[in-house]
Coordinates of C-alpha atoms and ligand atoms in Angstrom, one line a residue:
M1 CA -0.1 -0.1 0.0
T2 CA 1.5 3.6 -0.9
R3 CA 2.1 5.8 2.0
G4 CA 0.5 8.9 2.5
Y5 CA 1.9 12.2 4.2
L6 CA -0.5 11.7 6.9
D7 CA 0.3 8.2 7.7
P8 CA 2.8 7.6 10.8
P9 CA 6.1 9.3 10.3
V10 CA 8.4 6.2 9.3
P11 CA 12.2 6.7 8.7
I12 CA 12.6 8.2 5.2
F13 CA 15.2 8.9 2.6
A14 CA 15.6 10.7 -0.7
L15 CA 18.4 12.1 -3.0
A16 CA 18.3 15.8 -2.2
T17 CA 20.5 17.0 -5.2
A18 CA 19.9 16.7 -9.0
P19 CA 20.3 13.1 -10.3
G20 CA 23.4 12.5 -12.6
A21 CA 27.0 13.1 -12.2
A22 CA 28.4 16.2 -10.0
A23 CA 31.3 16.3 -7.6
L24 CA 29.1 15.7 -4.7
A25 CA 25.5 14.5 -3.8
V26 CA 23.6 14.7 -0.8
I27 CA 21.0 12.2 0.4
R28 CA 18.7 13.1 3.1
L29 CA 17.3 10.9 5.9
G30 CA 14.6 11.7 8.3
G31 CA 12.3 10.3 10.9
A32 CA 12.7 8.9 14.2
G33 CA 15.1 5.9 13.9
C34 CA 16.8 7.0 10.8
I35 CA 20.4 7.5 12.2
E36 CA 19.9 4.1 14.0
A37 CA 18.9 2.7 10.6
L38 CA 22.0 4.0 9.0
A39 CA 24.4 2.8 11.7
P40 CA 24.7 -0.7 10.2
C41 CA 25.7 0.7 6.7
F42 CA 28.5 2.9 8.2
S43 CA 32.1 2.3 9.0
R44 CA 31.9 4.0 12.4
P45 CA 28.5 3.1 13.8
G46 CA 29.5 4.0 17.5
R47 CA 30.5 7.6 16.4
L48 CA 27.2 8.1 14.3
L49 CA 24.9 6.9 17.3
A50 CA 26.7 9.0 19.8
A51 CA 26.9 12.2 17.5
P52 CA 25.2 15.0 18.9
G53 CA 22.8 17.4 16.6
H54 CA 24.6 19.8 14.3
S55 CA 27.9 17.6 14.0
L56 CA 29.6 16.0 11.3
V57 CA 30.9 12.4 11.2
H58 CA 33.3 11.3 8.5
G59 CA 33.4 7.4 7.5
M60 CA 32.8 5.0 4.9
I61 CA 29.2 3.7 3.6
I62 CA 29.4 0.1 3.6
D63 CA 27.1 -2.9 2.3
S64 CA 25.6 -4.2 5.5
R65 CA 25.6 -7.7 4.2
D66 CA 29.3 -8.1 3.2
G67 CA 31.1 -5.3 4.4
E68 CA 31.8 -3.9 0.9
L69 CA 33.1 -0.3 0.9
I70 CA 31.1 1.9 -1.2
D71 CA 32.2 5.5 -0.7
E72 CA 33.9 7.9 1.7
V73 CA 31.3 10.4 2.9
V74 CA 30.4 13.0 5.4
V75 CA 27.3 12.7 7.4
S76 CA 25.8 15.9 9.1
I77 CA 23.5 15.0 12.0
F78 CA 20.6 16.8 13.3
R79 CA 18.8 15.8 16.5
A80 CA 14.8 16.4 17.1
P81 CA 13.6 19.0 17.8
R82 CA 16.4 21.2 16.7
S83 CA 16.5 19.9 13.0
P84 CA 15.0 21.4 10.0
S85 CA 12.0 19.1 10.2
G86 CA 11.7 18.9 13.7
E87 CA 12.8 15.1 13.7
D88 CA 15.9 13.2 13.6
Q89 CA 17.8 14.0 10.2
A90 CA 20.9 13.1 8.6
E91 CA 22.3 14.2 5.4
I92 CA 25.0 11.7 3.6
A93 CA 27.5 14.2 1.5
C94 CA 28.9 11.5 -1.1
H95 CA 30.7 11.5 -4.2
G96 CA 28.3 12.6 -6.9
S97 CA 28.5 9.7 -9.6
S98 CA 25.2 7.9 -10.4
A99 CA 27.0 4.6 -9.4
V100 CA 27.7 5.8 -5.9
Q101 CA 24.2 7.3 -5.5
R102 CA 22.5 4.2 -6.7
R103 CA 24.6 1.9 -4.3
I104 CA 24.1 4.0 -1.3
I105 CA 20.1 4.4 -1.9
A106 CA 20.2 0.5 -2.2
C107 CA 21.8 0.2 1.2
L108 CA 19.3 2.6 2.6
G109 CA 16.3 0.6 1.2
L110 CA 18.1 -2.7 2.6
A111 CA 18.6 -1.0 6.0
G112 CA 14.5 -0.4 6.0
L113 CA 14.4 3.2 5.4
Q114 CA 11.4 4.1 3.1
P115 CA 11.7 6.4 -0.1
A116 CA 10.4 9.8 0.8
L117 CA 7.5 11.2 -0.9
P118 CA 7.8 14.6 -2.7
G119 CA 8.1 17.2 -0.2
E120 CA 7.9 14.9 2.6
F121 CA 10.6 16.6 4.5
A122 CA 8.8 20.0 4.2
F123 CA 5.5 18.4 5.1
R124 CA 7.2 17.0 8.4
A125 CA 8.6 20.5 9.1
F126 CA 5.3 22.0 8.7
A127 CA 3.4 19.2 10.6
N128 CA 6.1 19.8 13.4
G129 CA 5.1 23.5 13.6
K130 CA 8.5 24.7 11.9
G131 CA 6.7 27.2 9.9
D132 CA 3.2 27.8 8.5
L133 CA 2.0 26.9 4.9
V134 CA 3.0 30.2 3.3
K135 CA 6.6 29.8 4.7
T136 CA 6.9 26.2 3.7
E137 CA 5.6 26.8 0.1
A138 CA 8.3 29.5 0.2
I139 CA 10.9 26.9 0.5
N140 CA 9.9 25.1 -2.6
E141 CA 9.6 28.5 -4.4
L142 CA 13.0 29.2 -3.2
V143 CA 14.4 25.9 -4.9
A144 CA 12.5 26.8 -8.1
A145 CA 13.4 30.4 -8.4
A146 CA 14.8 31.1 -11.8
S147 CA 15.3 34.6 -11.5
E148 CA 17.1 36.9 -9.1
G149 CA 13.8 38.7 -8.3
G150 CA 12.0 35.3 -7.7
R151 CA 14.7 34.4 -5.2
V152 CA 14.7 37.7 -3.3
E153 CA 10.7 37.5 -3.1
A154 CA 10.7 33.9 -2.0
L155 CA 13.4 34.6 0.5
K156 CA 11.5 37.3 2.0
R157 CA 8.3 35.1 2.2
L158 CA 10.5 32.4 4.0
G159 CA 11.6 34.9 6.5
G160 CA 8.2 34.7 7.8
G161 CA 7.1 38.4 7.4
L162 CA 4.1 37.7 5.1
S163 CA 3.0 34.5 7.4
A164 CA 3.2 37.0 10.5
R165 CA 1.1 39.7 8.7
L166 CA -1.4 36.9 7.6
A167 CA -1.7 35.6 11.0
A168 CA -2.3 39.0 12.5
M169 CA -4.9 39.8 9.9
R170 CA -6.7 36.7 10.9
R171 CA -6.3 37.3 14.4
G172 CA -8.0 40.6 14.0
L173 CA -10.8 39.4 12.1
V174 CA -11.5 36.6 14.4
G175 CA -11.4 39.1 17.4
L176 CA -13.9 41.3 15.6
L177 CA -16.0 38.2 15.3
A178 CA -15.9 37.4 18.9
E179 CA -16.8 40.8 19.8
A180 CA -19.7 40.9 17.3
E181 CA -21.0 37.6 18.8
V182 CA -20.9 39.3 22.2
R183 CA -23.0 42.1 20.7
L184 CA -25.2 40.0 19.0
D185 CA -26.2 38.0 21.9
H186 CA -26.6 41.3 23.9
A187 CA -28.8 42.5 21.2
E188 CA -31.0 39.6 21.2
E189 CA -31.1 39.3 25.0
D190 CA -31.9 42.7 26.2
G191 CA -32.4 44.8 23.0
S192 CA -29.6 47.2 23.8
P193 CA -27.8 48.7 20.8
A194 CA -25.3 46.6 19.4
T195 CA -22.0 48.1 17.9
L196 CA -21.3 48.0 14.3
F197 CA -18.3 46.1 13.0
P198 CA -15.5 48.6 12.8
Y199 CA -16.0 49.6 9.3
D200 CA -12.4 51.2 8.8
A201 CA -10.7 48.1 10.0
L202 CA -12.7 46.0 7.4
V203 CA -11.8 48.3 4.7
S204 CA -8.2 48.1 5.4
A205 CA -8.1 44.2 5.8
R206 CA -9.9 44.2 2.4
D207 CA -7.7 46.6 0.6
E208 CA -4.6 44.8 2.0
L209 CA -5.8 41.2 1.1
G210 CA -6.8 42.5 -2.4
K211 CA -3.3 44.1 -3.1
L212 CA -1.7 40.9 -2.2
A213 CA -4.0 39.0 -4.4
A214 CA -3.1 41.4 -7.3
S215 CA 0.7 40.8 -6.6
W216 CA 0.3 37.4 -8.1
Q217 CA 0.7 39.1 -11.4
A218 CA 4.2 40.1 -10.3
G219 CA 4.9 36.6 -9.0
R220 CA 3.8 35.1 -12.4
L221 CA 6.4 37.4 -14.0
Y222 CA 9.3 36.3 -11.7
R223 CA 8.2 32.7 -12.0
E224 CA 7.2 32.4 -15.6
G225 CA 9.0 35.4 -17.2
A226 CA 7.6 38.5 -18.8
R227 CA 6.5 37.7 -22.5
V228 CA 8.2 40.7 -24.5
V229 CA 7.4 40.6 -28.2
L230 CA 9.3 42.1 -31.3
A231 CA 6.6 42.9 -33.7
G232 CA 6.6 45.1 -36.9
S233 CA 6.4 44.9 -40.5
T234 CA 8.6 42.7 -42.6
N235 CA 12.3 43.4 -42.9
V236 CA 12.6 46.2 -40.2
G237 CA 15.2 44.5 -38.1
K238 CA 13.1 42.6 -35.6
S239 CA 15.3 39.3 -35.9
S240 CA 18.4 41.5 -35.8
L241 CA 17.3 43.0 -32.7
F242 CA 16.4 39.7 -31.3
N243 CA 20.0 38.4 -32.0
L244 CA 21.5 41.4 -30.3
L245 CA 19.3 41.4 -27.1
V246 CA 20.0 37.5 -26.6
R247 CA 23.7 38.0 -27.7
E248 CA 23.3 35.1 -29.8
E249 CA 22.8 34.3 -33.6
R250 CA 19.5 32.8 -33.0
A251 CA 17.2 34.1 -35.7
I252 CA 18.0 34.1 -39.2
V253 CA 18.7 37.6 -40.9
S254 CA 18.2 38.6 -44.4
P255 CA 17.3 41.6 -46.6
E256 CA 14.6 39.5 -48.0
P257 CA 11.1 40.5 -46.4
G258 CA 9.3 37.6 -45.0
T259 CA 12.4 35.8 -43.5
T260 CA 11.0 34.8 -40.2
R261 CA 7.8 32.7 -41.0
D262 CA 7.3 31.2 -37.1
W263 CA 7.9 32.8 -33.9
I264 CA 11.0 31.9 -32.0
E265 CA 11.9 32.3 -28.2
S266 CA 15.0 33.0 -26.1
G267 CA 15.5 34.3 -22.8
F268 CA 17.5 36.8 -20.6
E269 CA 17.2 38.5 -17.3
L270 CA 16.7 42.2 -16.6
E271 CA 15.8 44.0 -13.5
G272 CA 15.8 40.7 -11.7
V273 CA 13.1 39.8 -14.0
P274 CA 13.3 36.9 -16.6
V275 CA 12.5 38.0 -20.0
R276 CA 11.1 35.6 -22.7
L277 CA 11.9 37.7 -25.7
I278 CA 9.9 36.4 -28.8
D279 CA 10.7 37.2 -32.4
T280 CA 7.8 36.9 -35.0
A281 CA 7.0 37.1 -38.5
G282 CA 6.8 40.6 -39.8
L283 CA 3.2 42.0 -40.6
R284 CA 2.5 42.3 -44.4
S285 CA -0.4 41.7 -46.6
E286 CA -0.8 39.6 -49.7
V287 CA 1.1 36.8 -48.7
G288 CA 1.2 32.7 -49.1
H289 CA -0.5 30.5 -46.9
V290 CA 2.5 29.6 -44.7
E291 CA 3.6 33.1 -44.1
A292 CA -0.2 34.2 -43.4
Q293 CA -0.2 31.5 -40.8
G294 CA 3.0 33.1 -39.3
I295 CA 1.6 36.6 -39.0
D296 CA -1.6 35.1 -37.4
R297 CA 0.6 33.9 -34.8
S298 CA 2.5 37.4 -34.6
R299 CA -0.9 39.1 -33.9
S300 CA -1.8 36.6 -31.3
W301 CA 1.5 37.1 -29.6
V302 CA 1.0 40.8 -29.7
E303 CA -2.3 40.4 -27.7
Q304 CA -1.0 38.2 -25.3
S305 CA 2.2 39.6 -24.4
D306 CA 3.2 41.5 -21.2
L307 CA 5.2 44.0 -23.4
V308 CA 5.6 44.7 -27.2
L309 CA 8.7 46.2 -28.8
H310 CA 7.1 47.7 -31.8
V311 CA 10.0 48.0 -34.5
A312 CA 9.8 50.3 -37.6
D313 CA 12.2 51.0 -40.2
A314 CA 13.9 54.3 -40.4
L315 CA 14.6 53.8 -44.2
V316 CA 10.8 53.1 -44.7
G317 CA 8.7 55.2 -42.4
L318 CA 5.5 54.2 -40.7
T319 CA 3.3 51.8 -42.9
I320 CA -0.3 50.6 -42.7
E321 CA 0.8 47.8 -40.7
D322 CA 2.4 50.0 -38.0
A323 CA -0.8 51.9 -37.7
S324 CA -2.8 48.4 -37.0
L325 CA 0.0 47.8 -34.5
L326 CA -0.2 51.0 -32.9
A327 CA -3.8 50.6 -32.6
A328 CA -3.5 47.1 -31.2
R329 CA -0.9 48.1 -28.5
P330 CA -0.6 51.6 -28.1
D331 CA 1.5 50.8 -24.9
A332 CA 4.1 49.2 -27.0
L333 CA 7.8 50.6 -26.6
R334 CA 8.4 52.1 -30.1
L335 CA 11.8 51.5 -31.8
W336 CA 12.9 53.3 -35.0
N337 CA 15.6 51.0 -36.2
K338 CA 18.3 51.2 -38.8
A339 CA 18.9 54.7 -37.4
D340 CA 22.5 54.5 -38.5
A341 CA 21.8 54.4 -42.1
R342 CA 22.8 57.6 -44.2
A343 CA 19.0 57.8 -45.6
A344 CA 17.3 57.3 -42.3
L345 CA 14.4 59.4 -41.7
P346 CA 14.3 61.2 -38.3
A347 CA 12.5 59.5 -35.5
P348 CA 9.0 60.4 -34.8
E349 CA 8.0 61.8 -31.4
G350 CA 7.9 58.9 -28.9
W351 CA 10.0 56.5 -31.0
L352 CA 13.4 55.5 -29.8
A353 CA 16.0 55.7 -32.5
V354 CA 18.1 52.4 -32.4
S355 CA 20.6 50.4 -34.7
A356 CA 20.9 46.7 -34.7
L357 CA 23.7 47.1 -36.9
N358 CA 25.8 49.1 -34.8
G359 CA 24.2 49.0 -31.4
D360 CA 23.4 52.9 -31.1
G361 CA 20.6 53.4 -28.8
I362 CA 20.6 49.8 -27.2
P363 CA 21.5 51.0 -23.8
K364 CA 18.6 53.4 -23.9
L365 CA 16.3 50.7 -25.1
L366 CA 17.4 48.4 -22.3
E367 CA 16.8 51.3 -19.8
A368 CA 13.3 51.6 -21.1
L369 CA 12.5 47.9 -21.2
G370 CA 14.0 47.7 -17.6
T371 CA 11.7 50.6 -16.3
R372 CA 8.8 48.8 -17.9
L373 CA 9.6 45.5 -16.5
A374 CA 10.2 47.1 -13.0
G375 CA 6.8 48.9 -13.5
L376 CA 5.2 45.4 -14.3
V377 CA 6.4 43.9 -11.0
G378 CA 5.3 46.9 -9.2
R379 CA 8.6 48.8 -8.3
C380 CA 11.1 51.5 -9.3
R381 CA 14.0 50.4 -11.9
G382 CA 17.2 49.6 -10.0
A383 CA 15.5 49.6 -6.4
P384 CA 14.9 46.6 -4.8
S385 CA 11.4 45.7 -3.5
A386 CA 10.6 47.0 0.0
H387 CA 11.3 44.5 2.7
D388 CA 7.8 44.6 4.1
E389 CA 6.1 44.6 0.7
F390 CA 5.1 40.9 -0.2
I391 CA 4.0 39.3 -3.4
I392 CA 2.6 35.9 -3.8
S393 CA 3.5 33.7 -6.5
N394 CA 1.0 30.7 -6.4
P395 CA -2.5 30.5 -7.7
R396 CA -3.6 28.7 -4.5
Q397 CA -2.6 31.5 -2.4
R398 CA -4.3 34.1 -5.0
D399 CA -7.5 32.1 -5.0
L400 CA -7.8 32.2 -1.3
L401 CA -6.8 35.8 -1.0
M402 CA -9.5 36.6 -3.6
R403 CA -11.9 34.8 -1.6
A404 CA -11.1 36.5 1.5
T405 CA -11.1 39.7 -0.2
A406 CA -14.5 39.2 -1.8
A407 CA -15.9 38.1 1.7
L408 CA -14.9 41.3 3.4
G409 CA -16.1 43.2 0.2
A410 CA -19.7 41.5 0.7
A411 CA -19.6 42.1 4.4
L412 CA -18.9 45.9 3.6
V413 CA -21.7 45.8 1.0
L414 CA -24.1 44.5 3.7
I415 CA -23.2 47.2 6.2
D416 CA -23.6 50.0 3.7
A417 CA -26.9 48.5 2.5
T418 CA -28.3 47.6 6.0
V419 CA -27.7 50.7 8.0
P420 CA -29.3 53.8 6.7
G421 CA -26.8 56.5 6.3
H422 CA -23.8 54.5 6.8
Q423 CA -21.3 54.9 3.7
G424 CA -18.0 54.1 5.4
D425 CA -17.9 57.7 7.1
D426 CA -18.0 57.9 10.9
S427 CA -20.9 60.4 11.0
T428 CA -23.3 57.7 11.8
S429 CA -22.8 56.4 15.5
T430 CA -23.6 52.9 16.3
D431 CA -26.2 53.8 18.7
E432 CA -28.0 55.7 15.8
A433 CA -27.9 52.9 13.6
G434 CA -29.9 50.7 15.9
C435 CA -28.6 47.6 14.0
S436 CA -30.2 44.2 14.2
G437 CA -28.9 40.9 15.1
Q438 CA -30.1 39.4 12.0
W439 CA -27.8 41.6 9.8
L440 CA -24.6 41.5 12.0
D441 CA -25.1 37.5 11.6
A442 CA -25.1 37.9 7.9
V443 CA -21.9 40.2 8.3
A444 CA -20.5 37.8 10.8
V445 CA -20.7 34.9 8.1
D446 CA -18.8 36.9 5.6
V447 CA -16.2 38.0 8.1
R448 CA -15.8 34.4 9.4
D449 CA -15.4 33.1 5.7
A450 CA -12.6 35.7 5.2
A451 CA -10.8 34.5 8.5
D452 CA -11.4 30.9 7.2
A453 CA -9.8 31.6 3.9
I454 CA -6.6 33.3 5.4
G455 CA -6.6 30.1 7.7
E456 CA -6.4 27.7 4.7
L457 CA -3.6 30.1 3.2
T458 CA -1.5 29.8 6.3
G459 CA -2.6 26.2 6.9
E460 CA -4.1 26.8 10.2
I461 CA -7.2 25.2 8.7
S462 CA -6.2 22.4 6.4
S463 CA -7.6 19.0 4.8
P464 CA -5.5 16.0 4.0
E465 CA -6.5 16.5 0.4
V466 CA -5.4 19.9 0.2
L467 CA -2.0 19.0 2.0
D468 CA -1.6 16.2 -0.4
A469 CA -2.2 18.4 -3.5
I470 CA 0.4 20.9 -2.1
F471 CA 3.1 18.8 -1.0
S472 CA 2.9 16.4 -4.0
G473 CA 4.1 19.3 -6.1
F474 CA 7.3 19.8 -4.2
C475 CA 10.7 18.3 -5.3
L476 CA 12.0 15.1 -4.2
G477 CA 14.4 15.5 -1.3
K478 CA 12.7 18.8 0.0
Ligands
GTP501 N1 21.6 49.6 -41.8 C1 20.7 48.7 -40.9 N2 20.2 47.5 -41.4 C2 19.6 46.7 -40.6 C3 19.6 46.9 -39.2 N3 18.9 46.0 -38.8 C4 18.5 45.3 -39.5 N4 19.1 45.3 -40.8 C5 19.0 44.9 -42.1 O1 17.7 44.7 -42.3 C6 17.3 43.4 -43.0 C7 16.5 43.0 -42.4 O2 16.7 42.3 -41.1 P1 15.9 41.4 -40.1 O3 16.5 41.2 -38.9 O4 15.9 40.0 -40.9 O5 14.4 42.0 -40.4 P2 13.2 41.4 -40.0 O6 12.3 42.3 -39.2 O7 13.4 40.2 -38.8 O8 12.5 40.9 -41.2 P3 11.5 39.4 -41.3 O9 11.8 38.4 -40.6 O10 11.5 39.3 -42.9 O11 10.1 40.1 -40.9 C8 18.6 42.6 -43.0 O12 19.4 43.0 -44.2 C9 19.5 43.4 -42.0 O13 21.0 43.2 -42.1 C10 20.1 48.3 -38.7 O14 20.0 48.5 -37.8 N5 20.7 48.9 -39.7
MG502 MG1 12.9 38.1 -38.7

């Protein structure tokens, strides 16, 4: 029968480093009894068993059946509860060939340790109270970070600031609920006027949660990269600019219009944001079937992209295709390419003169692109994001934040609608409002839902299915 995350925690092991050859590999062991299980496979079992937490033991891994030497290793020992997962742990740093890894893993299997499930070490850390769900997910996000910005933001979440803020917000809402319940009882029992939910507190909680939910867009850019599309008429120099920006002769360049038939993509990083630069087929009319398909794809990229680099030819001037592009993406960064040519027309207002041939204007282009990217992730170019400003990067968190925001929004609508004269100002006193237990009850349901959504976000409220879905998406060995 397959094990689950919530089954009793048996001793487990997993390769924590990438499979394949490297100088070193690390194999992690965890769970009560894991160090004892390793001892028969180790040349110095006494030292291993007596090793205190946070110490290293040097020795050989041996085949417990016949004593064959397998590798020279260093084992890091962590003792419960002062270990990353809160239980006994060991990490074998061995030589990194796949032959060595295979034999050690076989020895651990023979010693009775079970292969870990994906994210099982992280799950155990969460279950042992080492961090809430947001912090635990941040570990996985840090492991997966593909850009500088992604790393910085995941590390901030791992620091626990966001978790603390969410926990405080939930405590605040639960406190309001408790107070409201008292008022509700009071109102029903002796009919004395109940006090309203503090309107401003609900507004600020809703706004903060909404802002966090919206930050998912920035998190997506850090995680997936910003789609930046080079678009324009044929032969304007899109592919030449593409090659220059990705510093590689990736795209074919030729004086023949219609050279690029299908889009191609390559990446680089700017302002800590991964850029997915896409070169597209040039736009023109009266073309054959294949090129027309390429042009359809260009148009669809223009619609889907986070940013368009609209390229025009300084030797030709603006074309009818440029007009259609300008209408589709008025926010595009406009590049007046071939500005080096003697016959080049002057750049119209709002267009940046560049040359893919000699690199003129490219630093300015990168600066403008950097400013746009920084704007897309919600900060200024060159500035790090504030340490107390958080962005989220996973859809589970976004959905729960949206639920909490909507629930508080509904509570506020109810307050507005039910209490005459109450529009969020302080002019109507609670006593004048004369609120009834019935509507307070309805507001309480919404506030409870918001508090529950935050609880699910941080893992204070969780179900086995949800935990299963979250942790099975983690890396093996994490
Ligand atoms: N003088 C000059 N020529 C350029 C510049 N950029 C590109 N060219 C030339 O313009 C022609 C077309 O360049 P490409 O990069 O293939 O243009 P494209 O926009 O990708 O063209 P299609 O794929 O056909 O849409 C080539 O002959 C390039 O050498 C530039 O900055 N200055
Ligand atoms: Mg091209």
